[in-house]
mmCIF file of C-alpha atoms in Angstrom:
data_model
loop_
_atom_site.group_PDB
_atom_site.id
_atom_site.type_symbol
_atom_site.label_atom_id
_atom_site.label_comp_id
_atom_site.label_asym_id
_atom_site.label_seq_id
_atom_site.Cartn_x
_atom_site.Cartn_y
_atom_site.Cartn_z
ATOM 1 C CA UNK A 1 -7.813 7.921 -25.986
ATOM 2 C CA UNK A 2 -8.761 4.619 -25.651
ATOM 3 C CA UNK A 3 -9.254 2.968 -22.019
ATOM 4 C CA UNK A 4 -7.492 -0.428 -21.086
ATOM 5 C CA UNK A 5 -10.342 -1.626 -18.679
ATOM 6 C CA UNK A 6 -13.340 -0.584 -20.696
ATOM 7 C CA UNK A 7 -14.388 -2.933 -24.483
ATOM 8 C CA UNK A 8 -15.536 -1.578 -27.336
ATOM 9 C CA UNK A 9 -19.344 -1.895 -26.123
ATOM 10 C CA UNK A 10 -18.465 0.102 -22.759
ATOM 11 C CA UNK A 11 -18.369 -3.157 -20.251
ATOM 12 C CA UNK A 12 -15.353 -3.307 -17.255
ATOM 13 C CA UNK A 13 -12.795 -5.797 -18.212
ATOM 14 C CA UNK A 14 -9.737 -7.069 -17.372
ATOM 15 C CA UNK A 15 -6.328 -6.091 -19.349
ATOM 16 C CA UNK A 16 -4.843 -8.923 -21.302
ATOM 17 C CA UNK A 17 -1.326 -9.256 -20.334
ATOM 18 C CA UNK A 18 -0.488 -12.381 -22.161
ATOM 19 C CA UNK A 19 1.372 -10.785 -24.648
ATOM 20 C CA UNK A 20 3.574 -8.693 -22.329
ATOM 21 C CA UNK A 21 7.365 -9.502 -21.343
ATOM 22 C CA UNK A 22 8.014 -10.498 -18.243
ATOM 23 C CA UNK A 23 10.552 -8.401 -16.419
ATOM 24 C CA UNK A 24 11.389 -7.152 -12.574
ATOM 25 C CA UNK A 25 8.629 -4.709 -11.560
ATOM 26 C CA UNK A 26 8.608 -2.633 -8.412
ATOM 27 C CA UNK A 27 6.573 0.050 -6.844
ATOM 28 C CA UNK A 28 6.482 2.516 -4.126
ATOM 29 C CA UNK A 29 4.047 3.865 -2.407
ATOM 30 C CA UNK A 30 3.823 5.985 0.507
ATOM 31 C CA UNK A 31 0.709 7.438 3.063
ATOM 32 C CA UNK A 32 0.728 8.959 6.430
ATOM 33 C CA UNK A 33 -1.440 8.650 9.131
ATOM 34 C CA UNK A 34 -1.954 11.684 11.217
ATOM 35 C CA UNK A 35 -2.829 11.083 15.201
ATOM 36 C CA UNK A 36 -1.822 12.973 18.649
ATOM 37 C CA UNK A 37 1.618 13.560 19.653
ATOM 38 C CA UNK A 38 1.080 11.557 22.839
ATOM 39 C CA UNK A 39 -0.718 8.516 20.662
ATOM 40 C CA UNK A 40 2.776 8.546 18.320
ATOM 41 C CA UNK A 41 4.641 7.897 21.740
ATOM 42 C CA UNK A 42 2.195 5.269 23.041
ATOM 43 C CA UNK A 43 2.743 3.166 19.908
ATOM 44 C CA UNK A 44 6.760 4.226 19.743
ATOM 45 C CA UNK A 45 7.350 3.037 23.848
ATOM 46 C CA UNK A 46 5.092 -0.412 23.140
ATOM 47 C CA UNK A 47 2.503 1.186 25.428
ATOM 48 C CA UNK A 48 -0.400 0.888 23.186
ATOM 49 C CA UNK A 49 -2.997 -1.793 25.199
ATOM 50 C CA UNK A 50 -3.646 -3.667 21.732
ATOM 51 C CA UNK A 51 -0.519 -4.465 21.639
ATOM 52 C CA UNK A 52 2.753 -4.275 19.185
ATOM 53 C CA UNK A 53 1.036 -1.524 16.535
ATOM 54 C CA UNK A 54 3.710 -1.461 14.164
ATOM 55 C CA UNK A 55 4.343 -5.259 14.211
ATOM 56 C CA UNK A 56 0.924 -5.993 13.579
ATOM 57 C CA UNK A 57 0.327 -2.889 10.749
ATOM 58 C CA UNK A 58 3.756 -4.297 9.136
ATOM 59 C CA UNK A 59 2.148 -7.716 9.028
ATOM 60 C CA UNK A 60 -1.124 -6.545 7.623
ATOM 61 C CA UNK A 61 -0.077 -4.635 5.193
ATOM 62 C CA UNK A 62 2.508 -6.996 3.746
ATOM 63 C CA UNK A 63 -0.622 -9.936 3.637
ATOM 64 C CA UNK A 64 -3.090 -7.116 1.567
ATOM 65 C CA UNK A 65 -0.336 -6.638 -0.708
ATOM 66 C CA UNK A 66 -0.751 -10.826 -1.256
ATOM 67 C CA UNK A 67 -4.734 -10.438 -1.775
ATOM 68 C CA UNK A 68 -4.881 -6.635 -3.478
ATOM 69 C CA UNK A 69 -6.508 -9.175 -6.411
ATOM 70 C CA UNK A 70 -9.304 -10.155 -4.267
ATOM 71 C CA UNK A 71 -9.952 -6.479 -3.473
ATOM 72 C CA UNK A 72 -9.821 -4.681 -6.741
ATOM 73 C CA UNK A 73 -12.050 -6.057 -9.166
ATOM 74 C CA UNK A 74 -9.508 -6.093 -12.417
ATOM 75 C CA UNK A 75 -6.420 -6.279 -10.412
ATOM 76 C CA UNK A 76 -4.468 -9.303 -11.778
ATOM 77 C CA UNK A 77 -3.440 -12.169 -9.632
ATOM 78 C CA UNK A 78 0.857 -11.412 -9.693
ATOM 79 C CA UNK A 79 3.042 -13.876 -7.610
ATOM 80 C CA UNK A 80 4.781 -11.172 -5.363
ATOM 81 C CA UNK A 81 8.345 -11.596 -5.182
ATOM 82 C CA UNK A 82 8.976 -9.595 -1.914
ATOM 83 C CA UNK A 83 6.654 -6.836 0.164
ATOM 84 C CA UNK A 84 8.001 -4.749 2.531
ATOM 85 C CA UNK A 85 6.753 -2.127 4.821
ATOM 86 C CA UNK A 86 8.558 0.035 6.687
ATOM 87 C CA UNK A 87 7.642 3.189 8.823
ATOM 88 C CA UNK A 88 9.081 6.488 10.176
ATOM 89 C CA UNK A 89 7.903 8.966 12.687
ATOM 90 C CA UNK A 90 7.032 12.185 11.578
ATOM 91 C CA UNK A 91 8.544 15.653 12.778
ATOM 92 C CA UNK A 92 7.015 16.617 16.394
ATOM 93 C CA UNK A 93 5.350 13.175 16.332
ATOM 94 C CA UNK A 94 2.646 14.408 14.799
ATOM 95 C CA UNK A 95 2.076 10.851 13.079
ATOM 96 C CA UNK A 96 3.835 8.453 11.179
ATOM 97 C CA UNK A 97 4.418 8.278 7.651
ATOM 98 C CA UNK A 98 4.392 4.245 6.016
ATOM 99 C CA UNK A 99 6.159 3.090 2.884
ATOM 100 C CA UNK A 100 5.481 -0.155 1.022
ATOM 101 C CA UNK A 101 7.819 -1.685 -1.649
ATOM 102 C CA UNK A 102 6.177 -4.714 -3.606
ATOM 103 C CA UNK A 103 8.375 -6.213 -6.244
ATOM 104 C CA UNK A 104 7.634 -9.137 -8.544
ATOM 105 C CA UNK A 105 9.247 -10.526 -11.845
ATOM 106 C CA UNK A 106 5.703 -10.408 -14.254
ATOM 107 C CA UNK A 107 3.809 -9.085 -16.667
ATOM 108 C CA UNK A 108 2.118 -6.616 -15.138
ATOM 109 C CA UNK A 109 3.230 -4.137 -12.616
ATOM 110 C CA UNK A 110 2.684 -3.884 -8.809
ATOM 111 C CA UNK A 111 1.550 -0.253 -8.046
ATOM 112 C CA UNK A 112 -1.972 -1.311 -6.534
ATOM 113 C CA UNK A 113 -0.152 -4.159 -4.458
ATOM 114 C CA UNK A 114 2.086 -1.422 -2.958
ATOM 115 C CA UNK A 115 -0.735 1.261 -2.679
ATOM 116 C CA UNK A 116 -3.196 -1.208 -1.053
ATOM 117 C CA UNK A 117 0.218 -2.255 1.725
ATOM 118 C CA UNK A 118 -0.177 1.644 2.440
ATOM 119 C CA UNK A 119 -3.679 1.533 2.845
ATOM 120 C CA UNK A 120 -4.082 -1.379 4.854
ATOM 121 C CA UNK A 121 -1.700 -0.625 7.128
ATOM 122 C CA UNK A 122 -2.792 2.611 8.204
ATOM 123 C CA UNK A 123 -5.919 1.581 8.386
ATOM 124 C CA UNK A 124 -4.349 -1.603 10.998
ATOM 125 C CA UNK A 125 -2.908 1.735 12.750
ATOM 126 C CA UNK A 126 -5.943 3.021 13.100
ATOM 127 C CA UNK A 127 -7.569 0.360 13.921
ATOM 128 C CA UNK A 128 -5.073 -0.437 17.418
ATOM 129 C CA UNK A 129 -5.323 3.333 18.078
ATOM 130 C CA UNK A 130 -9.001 4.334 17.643
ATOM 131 C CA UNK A 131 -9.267 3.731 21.462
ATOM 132 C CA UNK A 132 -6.982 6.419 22.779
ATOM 133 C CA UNK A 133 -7.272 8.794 20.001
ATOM 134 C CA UNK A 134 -10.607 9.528 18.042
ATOM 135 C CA UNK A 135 -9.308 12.221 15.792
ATOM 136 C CA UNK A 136 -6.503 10.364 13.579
ATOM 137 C CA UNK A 137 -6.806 10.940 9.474
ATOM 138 C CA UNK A 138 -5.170 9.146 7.008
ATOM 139 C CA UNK A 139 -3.660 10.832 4.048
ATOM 140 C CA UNK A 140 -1.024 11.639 1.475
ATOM 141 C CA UNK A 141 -1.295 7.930 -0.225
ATOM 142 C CA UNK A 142 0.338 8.027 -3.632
ATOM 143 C CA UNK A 143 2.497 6.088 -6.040
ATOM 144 C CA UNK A 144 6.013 7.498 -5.628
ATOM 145 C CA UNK A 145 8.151 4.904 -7.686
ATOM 146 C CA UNK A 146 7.537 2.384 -10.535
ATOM 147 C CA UNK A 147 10.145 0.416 -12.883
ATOM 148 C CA UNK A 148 10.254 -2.463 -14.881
ATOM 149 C CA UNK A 149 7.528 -1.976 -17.001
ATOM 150 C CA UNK A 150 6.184 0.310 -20.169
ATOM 151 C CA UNK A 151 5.687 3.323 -18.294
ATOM 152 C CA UNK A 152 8.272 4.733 -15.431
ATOM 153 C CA UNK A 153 7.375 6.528 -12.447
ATOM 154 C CA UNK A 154 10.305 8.129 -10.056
#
């Protein structure tokens, strides 16, 4: 098998798109962020003392999805057509689960755009919370969708 990111003399490079079609590319990704049930109701009734926690995560995760090429060393640089992250309580509030959806019309896909969104924010959640709750874990991030380019993931 041979590796995309690796040259014939073993050295880390970065995949050569130029020759690829450029088409509508989106990705998925999901994580959840595990914290106390009374923590989940601080951030649901605006009570946390940072502040909005879901505005805030939202907005930091949609601006790593813009940089994920400063963060990952062979990541491309893709001009993002849309990011979006969105959130939902999980059952007996025992955290909240976060989904990112980074699209673009490129070469190249989007899955670490969408899995560094996840990662970010929950780690912006964590961040506002770590105050008032000392035992939260973050988990469960995976690719759950991908279209658009040679393989498909859904």
């Amino acid at each position: 098998m041979e590796l995309s990111h690796i040259n014939k003399k073993g050295e880390a490079i970065m995949v050569d798109v130029s020759d690829k079609n450029i088409t509508v590319r989106e990705a998925i990704a999901r994580g959840k962020i595990f914290m106390d049930p009374k923590t989940v109701e601080l951030i649901s009734d605006g009570e946390m003392p940072k502040g909005d926690v879901l505005a805030v995560a939202r907005v930091a995760g949609i601006m790593a999805s813009k940089h994920t090429q400063e963060l990952i060393p062979m990541c491309h640089s893709i001009p993002l057509d849309s990011a979006k992250v969105e959130f939902e309580i999980l059952d007996e509030n025992i955290g909240i689960e976060i989904t990112a959806t980074v699209r673009c019309t490129w070469k190249t896909g989007v899955e670490m755009e969408a899995l560094t969104a996840v990662s970010i924010t929950a780690l912006t959640i964590y961040d506002m919370c770590k105050a008032v709750d000392k035992k939260m874990s973050i988990g469960e991030i995976s690719l759950i969708k991908k279209t658009g380019g040679k393989t498909i993931l859904s």
